[in-house]
PDB file of C-alpha atoms in Angstrom:
ATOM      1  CA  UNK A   1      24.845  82.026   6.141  1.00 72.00           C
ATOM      2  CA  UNK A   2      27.161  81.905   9.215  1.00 75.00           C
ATOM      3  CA  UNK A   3      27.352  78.197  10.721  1.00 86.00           C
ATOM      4  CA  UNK A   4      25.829  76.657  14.458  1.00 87.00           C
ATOM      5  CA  UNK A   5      28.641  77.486  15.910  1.00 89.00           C
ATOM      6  CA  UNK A   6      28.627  81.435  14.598  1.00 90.00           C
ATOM      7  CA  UNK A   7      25.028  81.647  15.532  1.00 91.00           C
ATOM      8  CA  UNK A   8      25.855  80.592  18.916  1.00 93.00           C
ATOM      9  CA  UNK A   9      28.526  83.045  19.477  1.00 93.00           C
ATOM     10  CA  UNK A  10      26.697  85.754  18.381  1.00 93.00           C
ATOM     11  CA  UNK A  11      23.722  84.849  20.598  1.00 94.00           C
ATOM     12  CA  UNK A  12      26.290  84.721  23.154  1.00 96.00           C
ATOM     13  CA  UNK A  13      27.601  88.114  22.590  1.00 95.00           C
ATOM     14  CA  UNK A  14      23.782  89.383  22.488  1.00 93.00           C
ATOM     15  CA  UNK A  15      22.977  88.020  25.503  1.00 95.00           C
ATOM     16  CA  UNK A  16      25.516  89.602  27.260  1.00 96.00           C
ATOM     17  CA  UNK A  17      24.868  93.105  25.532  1.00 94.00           C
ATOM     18  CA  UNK A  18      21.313  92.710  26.295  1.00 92.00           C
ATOM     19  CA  UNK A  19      22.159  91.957  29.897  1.00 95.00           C
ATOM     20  CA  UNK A  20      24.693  94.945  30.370  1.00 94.00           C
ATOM     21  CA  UNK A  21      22.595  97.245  28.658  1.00 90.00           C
ATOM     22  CA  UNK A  22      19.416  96.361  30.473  1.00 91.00           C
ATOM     23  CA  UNK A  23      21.393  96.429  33.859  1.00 93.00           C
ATOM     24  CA  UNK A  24      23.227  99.996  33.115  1.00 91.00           C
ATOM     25  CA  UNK A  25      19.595 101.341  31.766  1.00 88.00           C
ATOM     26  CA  UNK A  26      17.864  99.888  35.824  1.00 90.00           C
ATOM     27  CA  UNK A  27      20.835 100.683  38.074  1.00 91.00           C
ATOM     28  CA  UNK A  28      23.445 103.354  36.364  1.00 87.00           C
ATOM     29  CA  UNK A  29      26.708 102.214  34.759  1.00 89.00           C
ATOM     30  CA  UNK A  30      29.076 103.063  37.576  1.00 90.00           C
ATOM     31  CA  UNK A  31      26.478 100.371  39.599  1.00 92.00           C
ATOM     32  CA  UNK A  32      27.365  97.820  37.380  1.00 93.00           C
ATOM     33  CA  UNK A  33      29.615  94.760  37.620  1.00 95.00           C
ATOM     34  CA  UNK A  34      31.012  92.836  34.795  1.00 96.00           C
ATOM     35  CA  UNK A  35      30.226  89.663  37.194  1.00 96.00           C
ATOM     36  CA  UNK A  36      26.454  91.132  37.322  1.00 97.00           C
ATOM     37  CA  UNK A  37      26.339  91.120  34.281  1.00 97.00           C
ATOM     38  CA  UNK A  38      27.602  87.754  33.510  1.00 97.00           C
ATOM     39  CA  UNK A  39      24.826  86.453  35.897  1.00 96.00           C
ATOM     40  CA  UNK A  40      21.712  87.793  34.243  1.00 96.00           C
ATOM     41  CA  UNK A  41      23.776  86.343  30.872  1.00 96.00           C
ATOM     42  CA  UNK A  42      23.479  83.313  32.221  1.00 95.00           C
ATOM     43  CA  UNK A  43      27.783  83.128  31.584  1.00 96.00           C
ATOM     44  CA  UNK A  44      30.727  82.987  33.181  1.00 96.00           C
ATOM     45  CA  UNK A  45      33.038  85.905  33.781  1.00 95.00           C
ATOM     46  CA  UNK A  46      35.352  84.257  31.640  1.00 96.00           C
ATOM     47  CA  UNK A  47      32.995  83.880  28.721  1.00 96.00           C
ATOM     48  CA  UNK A  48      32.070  87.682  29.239  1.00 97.00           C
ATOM     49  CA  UNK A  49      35.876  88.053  28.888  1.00 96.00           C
ATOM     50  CA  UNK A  50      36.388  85.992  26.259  1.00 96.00           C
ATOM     51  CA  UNK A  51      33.468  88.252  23.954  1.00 96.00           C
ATOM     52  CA  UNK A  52      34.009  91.767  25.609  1.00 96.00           C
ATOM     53  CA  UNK A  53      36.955  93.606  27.431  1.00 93.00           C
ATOM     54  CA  UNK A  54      34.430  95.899  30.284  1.00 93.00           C
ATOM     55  CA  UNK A  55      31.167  96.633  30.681  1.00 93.00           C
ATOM     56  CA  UNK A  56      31.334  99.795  28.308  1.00 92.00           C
ATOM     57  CA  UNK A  57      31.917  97.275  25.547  1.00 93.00           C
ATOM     58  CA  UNK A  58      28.993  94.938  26.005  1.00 94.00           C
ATOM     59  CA  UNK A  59      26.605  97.898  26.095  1.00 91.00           C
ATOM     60  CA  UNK A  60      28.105  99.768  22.894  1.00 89.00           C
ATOM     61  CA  UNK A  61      27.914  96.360  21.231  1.00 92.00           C
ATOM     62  CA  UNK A  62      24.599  97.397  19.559  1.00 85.00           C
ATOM     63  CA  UNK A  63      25.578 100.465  18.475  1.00 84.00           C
ATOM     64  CA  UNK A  64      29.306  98.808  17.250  1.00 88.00           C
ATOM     65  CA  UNK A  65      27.001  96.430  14.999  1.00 88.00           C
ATOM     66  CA  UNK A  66      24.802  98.797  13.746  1.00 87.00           C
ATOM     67  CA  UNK A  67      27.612 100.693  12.345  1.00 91.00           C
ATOM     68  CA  UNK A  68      29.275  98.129  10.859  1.00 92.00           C
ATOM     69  CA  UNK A  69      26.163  96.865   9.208  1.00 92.00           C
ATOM     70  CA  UNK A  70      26.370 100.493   7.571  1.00 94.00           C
ATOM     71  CA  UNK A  71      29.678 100.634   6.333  1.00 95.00           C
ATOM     72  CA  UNK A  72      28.892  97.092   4.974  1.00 96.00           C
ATOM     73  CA  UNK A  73      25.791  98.916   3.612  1.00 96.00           C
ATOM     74  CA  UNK A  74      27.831 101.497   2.373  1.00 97.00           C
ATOM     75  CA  UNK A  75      30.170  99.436   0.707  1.00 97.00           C
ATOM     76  CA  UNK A  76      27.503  97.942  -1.520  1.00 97.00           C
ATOM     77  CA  UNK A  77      26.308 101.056  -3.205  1.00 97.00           C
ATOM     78  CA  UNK A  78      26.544 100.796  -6.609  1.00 96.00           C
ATOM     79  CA  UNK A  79      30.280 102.430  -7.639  1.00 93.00           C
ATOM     80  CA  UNK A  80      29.041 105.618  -9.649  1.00 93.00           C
ATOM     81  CA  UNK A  81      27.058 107.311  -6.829  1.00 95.00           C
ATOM     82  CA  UNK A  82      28.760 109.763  -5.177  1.00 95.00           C
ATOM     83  CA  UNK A  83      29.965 108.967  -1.953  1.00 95.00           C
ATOM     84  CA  UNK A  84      28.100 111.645  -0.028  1.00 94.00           C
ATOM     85  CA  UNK A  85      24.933 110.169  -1.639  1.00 94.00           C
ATOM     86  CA  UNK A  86      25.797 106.845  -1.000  1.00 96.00           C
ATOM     87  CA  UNK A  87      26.223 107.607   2.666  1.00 96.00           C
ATOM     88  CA  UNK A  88      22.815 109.326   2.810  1.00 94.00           C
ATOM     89  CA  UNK A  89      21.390 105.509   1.028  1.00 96.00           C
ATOM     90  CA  UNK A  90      23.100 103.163   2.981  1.00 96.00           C
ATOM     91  CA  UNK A  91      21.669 105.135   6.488  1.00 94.00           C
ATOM     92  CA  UNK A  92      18.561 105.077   4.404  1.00 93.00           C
ATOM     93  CA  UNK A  93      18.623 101.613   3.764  1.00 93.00           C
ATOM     94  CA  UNK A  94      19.525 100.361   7.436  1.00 90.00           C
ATOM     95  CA  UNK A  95      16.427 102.449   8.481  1.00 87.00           C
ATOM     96  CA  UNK A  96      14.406 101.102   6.345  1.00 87.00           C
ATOM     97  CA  UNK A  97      15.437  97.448   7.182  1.00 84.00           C
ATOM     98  CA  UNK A  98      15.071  98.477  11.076  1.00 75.00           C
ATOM     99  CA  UNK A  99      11.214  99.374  10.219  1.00 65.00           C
ATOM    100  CA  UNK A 100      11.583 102.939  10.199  1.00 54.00           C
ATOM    101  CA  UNK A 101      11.096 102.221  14.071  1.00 56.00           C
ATOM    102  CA  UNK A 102      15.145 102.343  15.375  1.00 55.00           C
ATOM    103  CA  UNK A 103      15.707  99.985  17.884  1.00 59.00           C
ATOM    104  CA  UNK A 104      15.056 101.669  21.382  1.00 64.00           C
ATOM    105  CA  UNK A 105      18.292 100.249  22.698  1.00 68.00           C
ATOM    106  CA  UNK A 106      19.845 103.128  20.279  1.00 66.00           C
ATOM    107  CA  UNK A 107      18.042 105.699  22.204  1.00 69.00           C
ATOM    108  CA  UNK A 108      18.723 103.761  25.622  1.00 72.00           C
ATOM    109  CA  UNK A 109      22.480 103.737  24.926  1.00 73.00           C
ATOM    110  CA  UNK A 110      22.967 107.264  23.877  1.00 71.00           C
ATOM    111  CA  UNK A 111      21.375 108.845  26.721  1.00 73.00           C
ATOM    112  CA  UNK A 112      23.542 106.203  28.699  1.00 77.00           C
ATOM    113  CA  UNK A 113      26.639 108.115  26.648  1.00 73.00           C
ATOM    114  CA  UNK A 114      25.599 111.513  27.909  1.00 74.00           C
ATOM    115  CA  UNK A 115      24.799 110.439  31.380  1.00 78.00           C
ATOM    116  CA  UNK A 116      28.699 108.530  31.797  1.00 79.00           C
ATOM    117  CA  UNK A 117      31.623 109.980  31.217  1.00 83.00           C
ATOM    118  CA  UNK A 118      33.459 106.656  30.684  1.00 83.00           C
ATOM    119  CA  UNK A 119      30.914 105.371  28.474  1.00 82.00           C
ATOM    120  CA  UNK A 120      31.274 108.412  26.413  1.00 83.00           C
ATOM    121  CA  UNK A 121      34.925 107.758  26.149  1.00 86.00           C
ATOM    122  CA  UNK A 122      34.521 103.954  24.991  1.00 87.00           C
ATOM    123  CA  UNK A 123      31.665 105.383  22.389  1.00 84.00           C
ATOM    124  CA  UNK A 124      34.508 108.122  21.002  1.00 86.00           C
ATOM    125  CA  UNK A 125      36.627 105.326  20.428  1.00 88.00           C
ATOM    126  CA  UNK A 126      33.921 102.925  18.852  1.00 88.00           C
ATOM    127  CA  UNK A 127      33.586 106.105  16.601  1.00 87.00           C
ATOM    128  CA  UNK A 128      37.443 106.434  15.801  1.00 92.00           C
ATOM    129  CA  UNK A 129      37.735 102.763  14.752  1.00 92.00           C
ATOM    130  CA  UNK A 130      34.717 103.233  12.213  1.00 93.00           C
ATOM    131  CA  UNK A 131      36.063 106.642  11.229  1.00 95.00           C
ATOM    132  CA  UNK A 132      39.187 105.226  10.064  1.00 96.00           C
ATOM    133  CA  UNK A 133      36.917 102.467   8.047  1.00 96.00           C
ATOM    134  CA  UNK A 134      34.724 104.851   6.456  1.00 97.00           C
ATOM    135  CA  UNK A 135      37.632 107.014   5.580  1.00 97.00           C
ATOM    136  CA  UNK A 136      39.526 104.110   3.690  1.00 97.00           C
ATOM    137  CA  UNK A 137      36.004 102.876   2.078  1.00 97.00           C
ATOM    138  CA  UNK A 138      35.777 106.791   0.975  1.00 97.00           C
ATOM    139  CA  UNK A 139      38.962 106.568  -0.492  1.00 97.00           C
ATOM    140  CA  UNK A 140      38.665 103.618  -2.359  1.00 96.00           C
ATOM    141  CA  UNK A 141      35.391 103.977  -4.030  1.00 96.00           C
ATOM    142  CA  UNK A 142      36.933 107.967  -5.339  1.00 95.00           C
ATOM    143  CA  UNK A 143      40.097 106.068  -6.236  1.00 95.00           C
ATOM    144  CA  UNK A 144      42.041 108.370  -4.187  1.00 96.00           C
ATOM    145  CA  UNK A 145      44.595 107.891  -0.732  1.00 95.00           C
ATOM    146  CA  UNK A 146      43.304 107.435   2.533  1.00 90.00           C
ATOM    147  CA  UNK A 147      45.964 109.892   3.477  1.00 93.00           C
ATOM    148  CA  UNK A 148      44.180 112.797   1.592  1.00 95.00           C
ATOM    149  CA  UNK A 149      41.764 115.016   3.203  1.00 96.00           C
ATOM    150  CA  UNK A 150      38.811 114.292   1.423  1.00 95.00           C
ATOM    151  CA  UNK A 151      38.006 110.796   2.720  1.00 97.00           C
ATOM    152  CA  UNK A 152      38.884 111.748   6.080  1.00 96.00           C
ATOM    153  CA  UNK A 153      36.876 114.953   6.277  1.00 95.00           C
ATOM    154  CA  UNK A 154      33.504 113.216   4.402  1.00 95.00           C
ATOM    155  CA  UNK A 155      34.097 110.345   6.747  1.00 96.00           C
ATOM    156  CA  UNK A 156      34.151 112.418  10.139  1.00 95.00           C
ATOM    157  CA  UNK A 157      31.682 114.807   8.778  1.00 95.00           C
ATOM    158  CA  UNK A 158      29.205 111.988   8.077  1.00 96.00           C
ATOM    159  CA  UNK A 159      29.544 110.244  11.691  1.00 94.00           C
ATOM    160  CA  UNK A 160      29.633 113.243  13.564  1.00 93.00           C
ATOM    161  CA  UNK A 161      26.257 114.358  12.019  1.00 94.00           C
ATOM    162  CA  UNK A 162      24.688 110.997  13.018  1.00 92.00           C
ATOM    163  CA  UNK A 163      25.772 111.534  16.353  1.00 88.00           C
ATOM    164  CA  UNK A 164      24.612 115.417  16.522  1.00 91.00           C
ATOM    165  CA  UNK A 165      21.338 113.653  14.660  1.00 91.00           C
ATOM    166  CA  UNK A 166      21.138 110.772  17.660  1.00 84.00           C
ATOM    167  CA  UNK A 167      22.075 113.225  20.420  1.00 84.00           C
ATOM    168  CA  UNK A 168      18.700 115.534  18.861  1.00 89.00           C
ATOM    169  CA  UNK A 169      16.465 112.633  18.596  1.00 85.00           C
ATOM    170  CA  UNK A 170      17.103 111.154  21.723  1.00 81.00           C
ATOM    171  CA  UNK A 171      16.151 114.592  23.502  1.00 82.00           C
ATOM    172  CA  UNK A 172      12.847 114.483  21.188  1.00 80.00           C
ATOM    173  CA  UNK A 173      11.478 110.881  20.241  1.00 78.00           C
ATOM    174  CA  UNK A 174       8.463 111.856  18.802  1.00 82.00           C
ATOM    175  CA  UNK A 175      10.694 112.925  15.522  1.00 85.00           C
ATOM    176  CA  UNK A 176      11.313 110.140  13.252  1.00 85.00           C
ATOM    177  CA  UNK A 177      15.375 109.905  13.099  1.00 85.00           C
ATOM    178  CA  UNK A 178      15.483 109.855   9.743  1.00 89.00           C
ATOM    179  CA  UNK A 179      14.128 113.180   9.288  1.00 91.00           C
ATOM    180  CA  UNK A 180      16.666 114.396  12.136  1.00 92.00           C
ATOM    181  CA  UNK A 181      19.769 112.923  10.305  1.00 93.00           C
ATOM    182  CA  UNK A 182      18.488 114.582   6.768  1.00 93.00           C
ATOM    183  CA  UNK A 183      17.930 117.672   8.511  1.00 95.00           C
ATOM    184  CA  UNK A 184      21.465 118.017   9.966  1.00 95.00           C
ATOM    185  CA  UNK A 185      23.017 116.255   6.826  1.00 93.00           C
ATOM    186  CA  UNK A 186      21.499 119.249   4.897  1.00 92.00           C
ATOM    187  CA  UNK A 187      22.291 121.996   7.770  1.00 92.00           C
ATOM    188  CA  UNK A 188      25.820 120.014   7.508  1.00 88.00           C
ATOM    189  CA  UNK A 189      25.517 121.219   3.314  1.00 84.00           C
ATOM    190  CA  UNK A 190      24.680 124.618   3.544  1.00 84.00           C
ATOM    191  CA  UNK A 191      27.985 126.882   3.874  1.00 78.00           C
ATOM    192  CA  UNK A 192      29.144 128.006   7.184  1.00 77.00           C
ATOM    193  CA  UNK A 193      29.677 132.157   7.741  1.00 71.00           C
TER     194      UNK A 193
END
């Protein structure tokens, strides 16, 4: 269990995501300061510094934890299930823990993505970083490089079908997501002609 001074932090840093996202949701992103920002906080612009480098940042923090909680989730699968089917658990897993009810910050963020161009960007690069993650957590649970294609494909396959699946469900709520990200996981499976 992290200590007081952890806890803080991270309230900190949730505070300020909160604030940015809440702000970028009301006004658009391009109408948003990083000194706004710090003021609904309740921080200085130095503290926002000191926990996020812009405003993209503090609103992708969310969707930054949520995929590291997977990989972590990921990670913890037992070491004979395939990796494929351990991907398809551990998103399993951190929907079940969310309540089968995903946050609606997830939703609020990706239509966020769509709508700005520069959060977009910052998102792609979010994605990159935990790309490169899943890809060496790939490759050490098959006992094989990181360098080989396997890992790298299964690991950019896998994300980019969450995003197709986030990008669907956002456009249609009334879907549960899970059912979305099974559906293109399988469409995903089926051979391409």
């Amino acid at each position: 269990m992290p200590g007081l001074r952890e806890r803080k932090k991270e309230a900190t840093r949730q505070a300020i995501h909160e604030a940015a996202l809440r702000l970028a949701v009301e006004h658009g992103l391009d109408q948003v300061t990083v000194e706004a920002i710090a003021d609904v906080a309740g921080v200085s612009r130095r503290t926002f510094s000191n926990y996020f480098a812009g405003k993209e940042d503090a609103v992708l923090y969310g969707d930054e934890r949520r995929m590291s909680e997977l990989m972590d989730e990921f990670a913890a699968r037992p070491p004979e299930e395939p990796s494929w089917a351990a991907l398809r658990a551990a998103f399993d897993a951190q929907y079940e823990r969310l309540g089968r009810r995903p946050d609606p910050e997830w939703a609020a963020r990706a239509r966020l993505a769509k709508k700005h161009p520069s959060l977009a960007a910052r998102q792609m690069a979010h994605y990159s970083t935990m790309e490169q993650r899943l890809t060496g957590l790939i490759a050490e649970r098959e006992e094989i490089p990181a360098a080989s294609p396997r890992p790298r494909v299964m690991a950019a396959a896998f994300l980019t079908c969450l995003r197709i699946a986030t990008v669907i469900w956002t456009e249609d709520p009334s879907r549960p997501l899970n059912e979305i990200v099974h559906e293109v996981l399988a469409e995903y499976a089926r051979p391409f002609r």
